[in-house]
Amino acid sequence: METIFDYLEDRRLSEQEFEARHPHPFLIIEGALDLFEKDEFAFRTKSLELDRTNWVDPIEELHNDGKQLSERSLELLIFKVAKKKESPYQRRISIGRTNASDITIPDKCISKLHAHIEHDEKTGAYSIVDTESINGTKVNGVEIGADERRVLGYGDTIELGSFIFKFISAADLYQILRAAIVPSPVRP
């Protein structure tokens, strides 16, 4: 899990250089760091319902304004949709609350192995599969069944437990970075 500040130096790259450095999609979520209930080794997944109406879509905000994102864009959490080198799963990108997952979401409402994303090398398509998680997985508000595969498109929302992520391309993240209003450091 990273923040927009982890990518600030990449704003100097061209879009093509950025995509070459980051040849994978991303999941983004607005400032949920303070919401995560860390307990990756909890025996049971916490079942809960949270208010899901506060999502601010930075891509839509960028298209509406055209130039700059609000300071809320600084609260984005960014997850690479990519395999870890030490990942035990060869053909899928795992999502769960444990550090063994390729995408670790440290919250009790996320199952240890909540879902996984597959990349079809031939077509370039990505799909998501729910792995019988307790709190479910939705794509664009539609629940997917256990072990059901759903093809993803850039801009889709993915709900995992009580969190709403946006599935975006490297080009989309580059545009967010270029438009983000970043405060200058305060000097004494």
JSON list of C-alpha atoms in Angstrom, two decimals:
[
{"chain": "A", "resi": 1, "resn": "MET", "atom": "CA", "xyz": [0.00, 0.00, 0.00]},
{"chain": "A", "resi": 2, "resn": "GLU", "atom": "CA", "xyz": [1.41, 3.36, -1.02]},
{"chain": "A", "resi": 3, "resn": "THR", "atom": "CA", "xyz": [0.28, 6.96, -1.13]},
{"chain": "A", "resi": 4, "resn": "ILE", "atom": "CA", "xyz": [0.42, 9.61, -3.79]},
{"chain": "A", "resi": 5, "resn": "PHE", "atom": "CA", "xyz": [3.61, 10.89, -2.16]},
{"chain": "A", "resi": 6, "resn": "ASP", "atom": "CA", "xyz": [5.39, 7.64, -3.07]},
{"chain": "A", "resi": 7, "resn": "TYR", "atom": "CA", "xyz": [4.94, 8.53, -6.75]},
{"chain": "A", "resi": 8, "resn": "LEU", "atom": "CA", "xyz": [5.70, 12.27, -6.76]},
{"chain": "A", "resi": 9, "resn": "GLU", "atom": "CA", "xyz": [9.10, 11.89, -8.43]},
{"chain": "A", "resi": 10, "resn": "ASP", "atom": "CA", "xyz": [7.41, 9.97, -11.24]},
{"chain": "A", "resi": 11, "resn": "ARG", "atom": "CA", "xyz": [5.47, 13.12, -12.18]},
{"chain": "A", "resi": 12, "resn": "ARG", "atom": "CA", "xyz": [8.60, 14.24, -14.05]},
{"chain": "A", "resi": 13, "resn": "LEU", "atom": "CA", "xyz": [8.42, 11.25, -16.37]},
{"chain": "A", "resi": 14, "resn": "SER", "atom": "CA", "xyz": [6.53, 11.28, -19.64]},
{"chain": "A", "resi": 15, "resn": "GLU", "atom": "CA", "xyz": [3.35, 9.20, -19.65]},
{"chain": "A", "resi": 16, "resn": "GLN", "atom": "CA", "xyz": [5.09, 6.54, -21.75]},
{"chain": "A", "resi": 17, "resn": "GLU", "atom": "CA", "xyz": [8.05, 6.40, -19.32]},
{"chain": "A", "resi": 18, "resn": "PHE", "atom": "CA", "xyz": [5.63, 6.13, -16.39]},
{"chain": "A", "resi": 19, "resn": "GLU", "atom": "CA", "xyz": [3.76, 3.24, -18.04]},
{"chain": "A", "resi": 20, "resn": "ALA", "atom": "CA", "xyz": [7.05, 1.48, -18.80]},
{"chain": "A", "resi": 21, "resn": "ARG", "atom": "CA", "xyz": [8.13, 1.83, -15.15]},
{"chain": "A", "resi": 22, "resn": "HIS", "atom": "CA", "xyz": [4.71, 0.66, -13.91]},
{"chain": "A", "resi": 23, "resn": "PRO", "atom": "CA", "xyz": [3.45, -1.94, -16.44]},
{"chain": "A", "resi": 24, "resn": "HIS", "atom": "CA", "xyz": [0.44, -2.95, -14.37]},
{"chain": "A", "resi": 25, "resn": "PRO", "atom": "CA", "xyz": [-2.90, -1.51, -13.25]},
{"chain": "A", "resi": 26, "resn": "PHE", "atom": "CA", "xyz": [-3.63, -0.11, -9.80]},
{"chain": "A", "resi": 27, "resn": "LEU", "atom": "CA", "xyz": [-6.38, -0.13, -7.21]},
{"chain": "A", "resi": 28, "resn": "ILE", "atom": "CA", "xyz": [-6.95, 3.22, -5.53]},
{"chain": "A", "resi": 29, "resn": "ILE", "atom": "CA", "xyz": [-9.07, 4.19, -2.55]},
{"chain": "A", "resi": 30, "resn": "GLU", "atom": "CA", "xyz": [-9.59, 7.52, -0.88]},
{"chain": "A", "resi": 31, "resn": "GLY", "atom": "CA", "xyz": [-7.90, 7.86, 2.52]},
{"chain": "A", "resi": 32, "resn": "ALA", "atom": "CA", "xyz": [-8.95, 4.68, 4.26]},
{"chain": "A", "resi": 33, "resn": "LEU", "atom": "CA", "xyz": [-5.69, 4.29, 6.18]},
{"chain": "A", "resi": 34, "resn": "ASP", "atom": "CA", "xyz": [-7.29, 5.46, 9.42]},
{"chain": "A", "resi": 35, "resn": "LEU", "atom": "CA", "xyz": [-10.23, 3.06, 8.84]},
{"chain": "A", "resi": 36, "resn": "PHE", "atom": "CA", "xyz": [-8.18, -0.11, 8.60]},
{"chain": "A", "resi": 37, "resn": "GLU", "atom": "CA", "xyz": [-8.43, -2.33, 11.66]},
{"chain": "A", "resi": 38, "resn": "LYS", "atom": "CA", "xyz": [-5.09, -4.12, 11.59]},
{"chain": "A", "resi": 39, "resn": "ASP", "atom": "CA", "xyz": [-5.17, -7.67, 12.81]},
{"chain": "A", "resi": 40, "resn": "GLU", "atom": "CA", "xyz": [-3.98, -9.83, 9.93]},
{"chain": "A", "resi": 41, "resn": "PHE", "atom": "CA", "xyz": [-3.84, -12.97, 12.03]},
{"chain": "A", "resi": 42, "resn": "ALA", "atom": "CA", "xyz": [-7.37, -12.73, 13.41]},
{"chain": "A", "resi": 43, "resn": "PHE", "atom": "CA", "xyz": [-9.00, -16.13, 13.29]},
{"chain": "A", "resi": 44, "resn": "ARG", "atom": "CA", "xyz": [-12.27, -14.85, 11.89]},
{"chain": "A", "resi": 45, "resn": "THR", "atom": "CA", "xyz": [-13.11, -12.16, 9.40]},
{"chain": "A", "resi": 46, "resn": "LYS", "atom": "CA", "xyz": [-15.18, -9.36, 10.89]},
{"chain": "A", "resi": 47, "resn": "SER", "atom": "CA", "xyz": [-18.56, -9.06, 9.19]},
{"chain": "A", "resi": 48, "resn": "LEU", "atom": "CA", "xyz": [-19.79, -5.48, 8.95]},
{"chain": "A", "resi": 49, "resn": "GLU", "atom": "CA", "xyz": [-21.72, -2.95, 6.96]},
{"chain": "A", "resi": 50, "resn": "LEU", "atom": "CA", "xyz": [-20.36, 0.57, 6.55]},
{"chain": "A", "resi": 51, "resn": "ASP", "atom": "CA", "xyz": [-21.66, 3.66, 4.78]},
{"chain": "A", "resi": 52, "resn": "ARG", "atom": "CA", "xyz": [-20.37, 3.38, 1.21]},
{"chain": "A", "resi": 53, "resn": "THR", "atom": "CA", "xyz": [-21.64, 6.72, -0.09]},
{"chain": "A", "resi": 54, "resn": "ASN", "atom": "CA", "xyz": [-18.53, 8.82, 0.51]},
{"chain": "A", "resi": 55, "resn": "TRP", "atom": "CA", "xyz": [-16.45, 7.66, -2.46]},
{"chain": "A", "resi": 56, "resn": "VAL", "atom": "CA", "xyz": [-14.88, 10.52, -4.39]},
{"chain": "A", "resi": 57, "resn": "ASP", "atom": "CA", "xyz": [-13.75, 9.45, -7.85]},
{"chain": "A", "resi": 58, "resn": "PRO", "atom": "CA", "xyz": [-10.47, 11.23, -8.71]},
{"chain": "A", "resi": 59, "resn": "ILE", "atom": "CA", "xyz": [-10.76, 10.27, -12.39]},
{"chain": "A", "resi": 60, "resn": "GLU", "atom": "CA", "xyz": [-14.22, 11.84, -12.62]},
{"chain": "A", "resi": 61, "resn": "GLU", "atom": "CA", "xyz": [-13.04, 14.87, -10.63]},
{"chain": "A", "resi": 62, "resn": "LEU", "atom": "CA", "xyz": [-10.14, 15.27, -13.07]},
{"chain": "A", "resi": 63, "resn": "HIS", "atom": "CA", "xyz": [-12.44, 15.06, -16.10]},
{"chain": "A", "resi": 64, "resn": "ASN", "atom": "CA", "xyz": [-14.94, 17.51, -14.60]},
{"chain": "A", "resi": 65, "resn": "ASP", "atom": "CA", "xyz": [-12.33, 20.13, -13.66]},
{"chain": "A", "resi": 66, "resn": "GLY", "atom": "CA", "xyz": [-9.82, 19.29, -16.34]},
{"chain": "A", "resi": 67, "resn": "LYS", "atom": "CA", "xyz": [-6.72, 20.57, -14.59]},
{"chain": "A", "resi": 68, "resn": "GLN", "atom": "CA", "xyz": [-6.36, 19.97, -10.86]},
{"chain": "A", "resi": 69, "resn": "LEU", "atom": "CA", "xyz": [-7.55, 17.65, -8.17]},
{"chain": "A", "resi": 70, "resn": "SER", "atom": "CA", "xyz": [-8.55, 18.77, -4.73]},
{"chain": "A", "resi": 71, "resn": "GLU", "atom": "CA", "xyz": [-6.42, 18.22, -1.65]},
{"chain": "A", "resi": 72, "resn": "ARG", "atom": "CA", "xyz": [-8.52, 15.08, -1.07]},
{"chain": "A", "resi": 73, "resn": "SER", "atom": "CA", "xyz": [-6.44, 13.47, -3.82]},
{"chain": "A", "resi": 74, "resn": "LEU", "atom": "CA", "xyz": [-3.53, 13.51, -1.38]},
{"chain": "A", "resi": 75, "resn": "GLU", "atom": "CA", "xyz": [-5.43, 10.99, 0.73]},
{"chain": "A", "resi": 76, "resn": "LEU", "atom": "CA", "xyz": [-5.43, 8.34, -1.99]},
{"chain": "A", "resi": 77, "resn": "LEU", "atom": "CA", "xyz": [-4.04, 4.95, -1.11]},
{"chain": "A", "resi": 78, "resn": "ILE", "atom": "CA", "xyz": [-2.53, 3.14, -4.05]},
{"chain": "A", "resi": 79, "resn": "PHE", "atom": "CA", "xyz": [-2.18, -0.62, -4.46]},
{"chain": "A", "resi": 80, "resn": "LYS", "atom": "CA", "xyz": [-0.18, -2.14, -7.33]},
{"chain": "A", "resi": 81, "resn": "VAL", "atom": "CA", "xyz": [-2.06, -4.90, -9.12]},
{"chain": "A", "resi": 82, "resn": "ALA", "atom": "CA", "xyz": [1.06, -7.01, -9.48]},
{"chain": "A", "resi": 83, "resn": "LYS", "atom": "CA", "xyz": [2.55, -10.18, -8.08]},
{"chain": "A", "resi": 84, "resn": "LYS", "atom": "CA", "xyz": [5.05, -10.04, -5.26]},
{"chain": "A", "resi": 85, "resn": "LYS", "atom": "CA", "xyz": [8.31, -11.83, -6.05]},
{"chain": "A", "resi": 86, "resn": "GLU", "atom": "CA", "xyz": [7.75, -14.26, -3.18]},
{"chain": "A", "resi": 87, "resn": "SER", "atom": "CA", "xyz": [4.07, -14.91, -4.02]},
{"chain": "A", "resi": 88, "resn": "PRO", "atom": "CA", "xyz": [2.98, -18.54, -3.62]},
{"chain": "A", "resi": 89, "resn": "TYR", "atom": "CA", "xyz": [0.38, -18.17, -6.40]},
{"chain": "A", "resi": 90, "resn": "GLN", "atom": "CA", "xyz": [1.84, -18.37, -9.88]},
{"chain": "A", "resi": 91, "resn": "ARG", "atom": "CA", "xyz": [-1.12, -17.49, -12.08]},
{"chain": "A", "resi": 92, "resn": "ARG", "atom": "CA", "xyz": [-3.06, -15.03, -9.96]},
{"chain": "A", "resi": 93, "resn": "ILE", "atom": "CA", "xyz": [-2.66, -11.84, -7.95]},
{"chain": "A", "resi": 94, "resn": "SER", "atom": "CA", "xyz": [-4.03, -12.54, -4.50]},
{"chain": "A", "resi": 95, "resn": "ILE", "atom": "CA", "xyz": [-5.95, -9.99, -2.40]},
{"chain": "A", "resi": 96, "resn": "GLY", "atom": "CA", "xyz": [-6.29, -10.48, 1.34]},
{"chain": "A", "resi": 97, "resn": "ARG", "atom": "CA", "xyz": [-5.41, -9.17, 4.76]},
{"chain": "A", "resi": 98, "resn": "THR", "atom": "CA", "xyz": [-2.22, -11.21, 5.31]},
{"chain": "A", "resi": 99, "resn": "ASN", "atom": "CA", "xyz": [1.24, -10.17, 4.22]},
{"chain": "A", "resi": 100, "resn": "ALA", "atom": "CA", "xyz": [1.38, -13.32, 2.07]},
{"chain": "A", "resi": 101, "resn": "SER", "atom": "CA", "xyz": [-1.14, -11.68, -0.29]},
{"chain": "A", "resi": 102, "resn": "ASP", "atom": "CA", "xyz": [0.10, -9.83, -3.35]},
{"chain": "A", "resi": 103, "resn": "ILE", "atom": "CA", "xyz": [-2.26, -6.98, -2.44]},
{"chain": "A", "resi": 104, "resn": "THR", "atom": "CA", "xyz": [-2.47, -6.66, 1.33]},
{"chain": "A", "resi": 105, "resn": "ILE", "atom": "CA", "xyz": [-5.46, -4.82, 2.77]},
{"chain": "A", "resi": 106, "resn": "PRO", "atom": "CA", "xyz": [-4.88, -4.81, 6.54]},
{"chain": "A", "resi": 107, "resn": "ASP", "atom": "CA", "xyz": [-8.43, -4.82, 7.82]},
{"chain": "A", "resi": 108, "resn": "LYS", "atom": "CA", "xyz": [-10.58, -7.34, 9.70]},
{"chain": "A", "resi": 109, "resn": "CYS", "atom": "CA", "xyz": [-13.42, -7.06, 7.16]},
{"chain": "A", "resi": 110, "resn": "ILE", "atom": "CA", "xyz": [-11.11, -8.44, 4.47]},
{"chain": "A", "resi": 111, "resn": "SER", "atom": "CA", "xyz": [-10.73, -12.22, 4.44]},
{"chain": "A", "resi": 112, "resn": "LYS", "atom": "CA", "xyz": [-7.26, -13.74, 4.69]},
{"chain": "A", "resi": 113, "resn": "LEU", "atom": "CA", "xyz": [-7.62, -14.64, 1.00]},
{"chain": "A", "resi": 114, "resn": "HIS", "atom": "CA", "xyz": [-10.54, -12.46, -0.11]},
{"chain": "A", "resi": 115, "resn": "ALA", "atom": "CA", "xyz": [-10.24, -12.55, -3.90]},
{"chain": "A", "resi": 116, "resn": "HIS", "atom": "CA", "xyz": [-7.72, -12.80, -6.68]},
{"chain": "A", "resi": 117, "resn": "ILE", "atom": "CA", "xyz": [-7.13, -11.03, -9.96]},
{"chain": "A", "resi": 118, "resn": "GLU", "atom": "CA", "xyz": [-6.06, -12.89, -13.07]},
{"chain": "A", "resi": 119, "resn": "HIS", "atom": "CA", "xyz": [-4.36, -11.41, -16.12]},
{"chain": "A", "resi": 120, "resn": "ASP", "atom": "CA", "xyz": [-4.88, -13.03, -19.50]},
{"chain": "A", "resi": 121, "resn": "GLU", "atom": "CA", "xyz": [-1.53, -12.53, -21.25]},
{"chain": "A", "resi": 122, "resn": "LYS", "atom": "CA", "xyz": [-3.06, -13.17, -24.70]},
{"chain": "A", "resi": 123, "resn": "THR", "atom": "CA", "xyz": [-5.90, -10.64, -24.52]},
{"chain": "A", "resi": 124, "resn": "GLY", "atom": "CA", "xyz": [-4.49, -8.30, -21.86]},
{"chain": "A", "resi": 125, "resn": "ALA", "atom": "CA", "xyz": [-7.78, -8.59, -19.95]},
{"chain": "A", "resi": 126, "resn": "TYR", "atom": "CA", "xyz": [-7.99, -8.65, -16.16]},
{"chain": "A", "resi": 127, "resn": "SER", "atom": "CA", "xyz": [-10.65, -10.49, -14.20]},
{"chain": "A", "resi": 128, "resn": "ILE", "atom": "CA", "xyz": [-11.46, -10.83, -10.51]},
{"chain": "A", "resi": 129, "resn": "VAL", "atom": "CA", "xyz": [-12.66, -13.91, -8.62]},
{"chain": "A", "resi": 130, "resn": "ASP", "atom": "CA", "xyz": [-14.12, -13.90, -5.11]},
{"chain": "A", "resi": 131, "resn": "THR", "atom": "CA", "xyz": [-12.62, -16.74, -3.05]},
{"chain": "A", "resi": 132, "resn": "GLU", "atom": "CA", "xyz": [-15.65, -17.38, -0.83]},
{"chain": "A", "resi": 133, "resn": "SER", "atom": "CA", "xyz": [-14.93, -14.30, 1.28]},
{"chain": "A", "resi": 134, "resn": "ILE", "atom": "CA", "xyz": [-17.14, -13.54, 4.28]},
{"chain": "A", "resi": 135, "resn": "ASN", "atom": "CA", "xyz": [-18.03, -9.98, 3.24]},
{"chain": "A", "resi": 136, "resn": "GLY", "atom": "CA", "xyz": [-18.16, -10.52, -0.52]},
{"chain": "A", "resi": 137, "resn": "THR", "atom": "CA", "xyz": [-16.88, -8.80, -3.61]},
{"chain": "A", "resi": 138, "resn": "LYS", "atom": "CA", "xyz": [-18.79, -6.48, -5.92]},
{"chain": "A", "resi": 139, "resn": "VAL", "atom": "CA", "xyz": [-17.87, -5.03, -9.30]},
{"chain": "A", "resi": 140, "resn": "ASN", "atom": "CA", "xyz": [-19.67, -1.81, -10.18]},
{"chain": "A", "resi": 141, "resn": "GLY", "atom": "CA", "xyz": [-22.13, -2.49, -7.36]},
{"chain": "A", "resi": 142, "resn": "VAL", "atom": "CA", "xyz": [-23.04, -6.00, -8.55]},
{"chain": "A", "resi": 143, "resn": "GLU", "atom": "CA", "xyz": [-22.10, -8.85, -6.23]},
{"chain": "A", "resi": 144, "resn": "ILE", "atom": "CA", "xyz": [-20.13, -11.69, -7.72]},
{"chain": "A", "resi": 145, "resn": "GLY", "atom": "CA", "xyz": [-20.63, -15.19, -6.42]},
{"chain": "A", "resi": 146, "resn": "ALA", "atom": "CA", "xyz": [-17.97, -17.36, -4.84]},
{"chain": "A", "resi": 147, "resn": "ASP", "atom": "CA", "xyz": [-15.49, -18.56, -7.47]},
{"chain": "A", "resi": 148, "resn": "GLU", "atom": "CA", "xyz": [-17.29, -16.50, -10.14]},
{"chain": "A", "resi": 149, "resn": "ARG", "atom": "CA", "xyz": [-15.00, -14.68, -12.58]},
{"chain": "A", "resi": 150, "resn": "ARG", "atom": "CA", "xyz": [-15.82, -11.10, -13.60]},
{"chain": "A", "resi": 151, "resn": "VAL", "atom": "CA", "xyz": [-13.87, -9.28, -16.32]},
{"chain": "A", "resi": 152, "resn": "LEU", "atom": "CA", "xyz": [-12.59, -5.88, -15.20]},
{"chain": "A", "resi": 153, "resn": "GLY", "atom": "CA", "xyz": [-12.34, -2.68, -17.20]},
{"chain": "A", "resi": 154, "resn": "TYR", "atom": "CA", "xyz": [-10.38, 0.42, -16.27]},
{"chain": "A", "resi": 155, "resn": "GLY", "atom": "CA", "xyz": [-12.62, 2.67, -14.22]},
{"chain": "A", "resi": 156, "resn": "ASP", "atom": "CA", "xyz": [-14.57, -0.18, -12.63]},
{"chain": "A", "resi": 157, "resn": "THR", "atom": "CA", "xyz": [-15.28, -0.03, -8.91]},
{"chain": "A", "resi": 158, "resn": "ILE", "atom": "CA", "xyz": [-14.41, -3.05, -6.82]},
{"chain": "A", "resi": 159, "resn": "GLU", "atom": "CA", "xyz": [-15.97, -3.44, -3.39]},
{"chain": "A", "resi": 160, "resn": "LEU", "atom": "CA", "xyz": [-14.05, -5.71, -1.06]},
{"chain": "A", "resi": 161, "resn": "GLY", "atom": "CA", "xyz": [-15.73, -6.00, 2.31]},
{"chain": "A", "resi": 162, "resn": "SER", "atom": "CA", "xyz": [-16.56, -2.43, 3.25]},
{"chain": "A", "resi": 163, "resn": "PHE", "atom": "CA", "xyz": [-14.01, -0.70, 0.98]},
{"chain": "A", "resi": 164, "resn": "ILE", "atom": "CA", "xyz": [-14.59, 0.67, -2.51]},
{"chain": "A", "resi": 165, "resn": "PHE", "atom": "CA", "xyz": [-11.57, 0.65, -4.81]},
{"chain": "A", "resi": 166, "resn": "LYS", "atom": "CA", "xyz": [-11.21, 1.99, -8.31]},
{"chain": "A", "resi": 167, "resn": "PHE", "atom": "CA", "xyz": [-9.41, -0.21, -10.87]},
{"chain": "A", "resi": 168, "resn": "ILE", "atom": "CA", "xyz": [-7.26, 2.12, -12.98]},
{"chain": "A", "resi": 169, "resn": "SER", "atom": "CA", "xyz": [-4.53, 1.96, -15.59]},
{"chain": "A", "resi": 170, "resn": "ALA", "atom": "CA", "xyz": [-1.01, 3.29, -15.15]},
{"chain": "A", "resi": 171, "resn": "ALA", "atom": "CA", "xyz": [-2.00, 6.11, -17.55]},
{"chain": "A", "resi": 172, "resn": "ASP", "atom": "CA", "xyz": [-4.91, 7.04, -15.25]},
{"chain": "A", "resi": 173, "resn": "LEU", "atom": "CA", "xyz": [-2.62, 7.13, -12.20]},
{"chain": "A", "resi": 174, "resn": "TYR", "atom": "CA", "xyz": [-0.15, 9.28, -14.14]},
{"chain": "A", "resi": 175, "resn": "GLN", "atom": "CA", "xyz": [-2.93, 11.80, -14.89]},
{"chain": "A", "resi": 176, "resn": "ILE", "atom": "CA", "xyz": [-3.94, 11.84, -11.21]},
{"chain": "A", "resi": 177, "resn": "LEU", "atom": "CA", "xyz": [-0.33, 12.48, -10.18]},
{"chain": "A", "resi": 178, "resn": "ARG", "atom": "CA", "xyz": [0.12, 15.26, -12.72]},
{"chain": "A", "resi": 179, "resn": "ALA", "atom": "CA", "xyz": [-3.06, 17.00, -11.54]},
{"chain": "A", "resi": 180, "resn": "ALA", "atom": "CA", "xyz": [-2.60, 16.55, -7.79]},
{"chain": "A", "resi": 181, "resn": "ILE", "atom": "CA", "xyz": [-2.19, 19.70, -5.75]},
{"chain": "A", "resi": 182, "resn": "VAL", "atom": "CA", "xyz": [0.79, 19.02, -3.56]},
{"chain": "A", "resi": 183, "resn": "PRO", "atom": "CA", "xyz": [1.56, 21.55, -0.83]},
{"chain": "A", "resi": 184, "resn": "SER", "atom": "CA", "xyz": [5.09, 22.88, -0.70]},
{"chain": "A", "resi": 185, "resn": "PRO", "atom": "CA", "xyz": [7.12, 21.81, 2.31]},
{"chain": "A", "resi": 186, "resn": "VAL", "atom": "CA", "xyz": [7.10, 24.33, 5.15]},
{"chain": "A", "resi": 187, "resn": "ARG", "atom": "CA", "xyz": [10.56, 25.73, 5.82]},
{"chain": "A", "resi": 188, "resn": "PRO", "atom": "CA", "xyz": [11.50, 27.10, 9.22]}
]
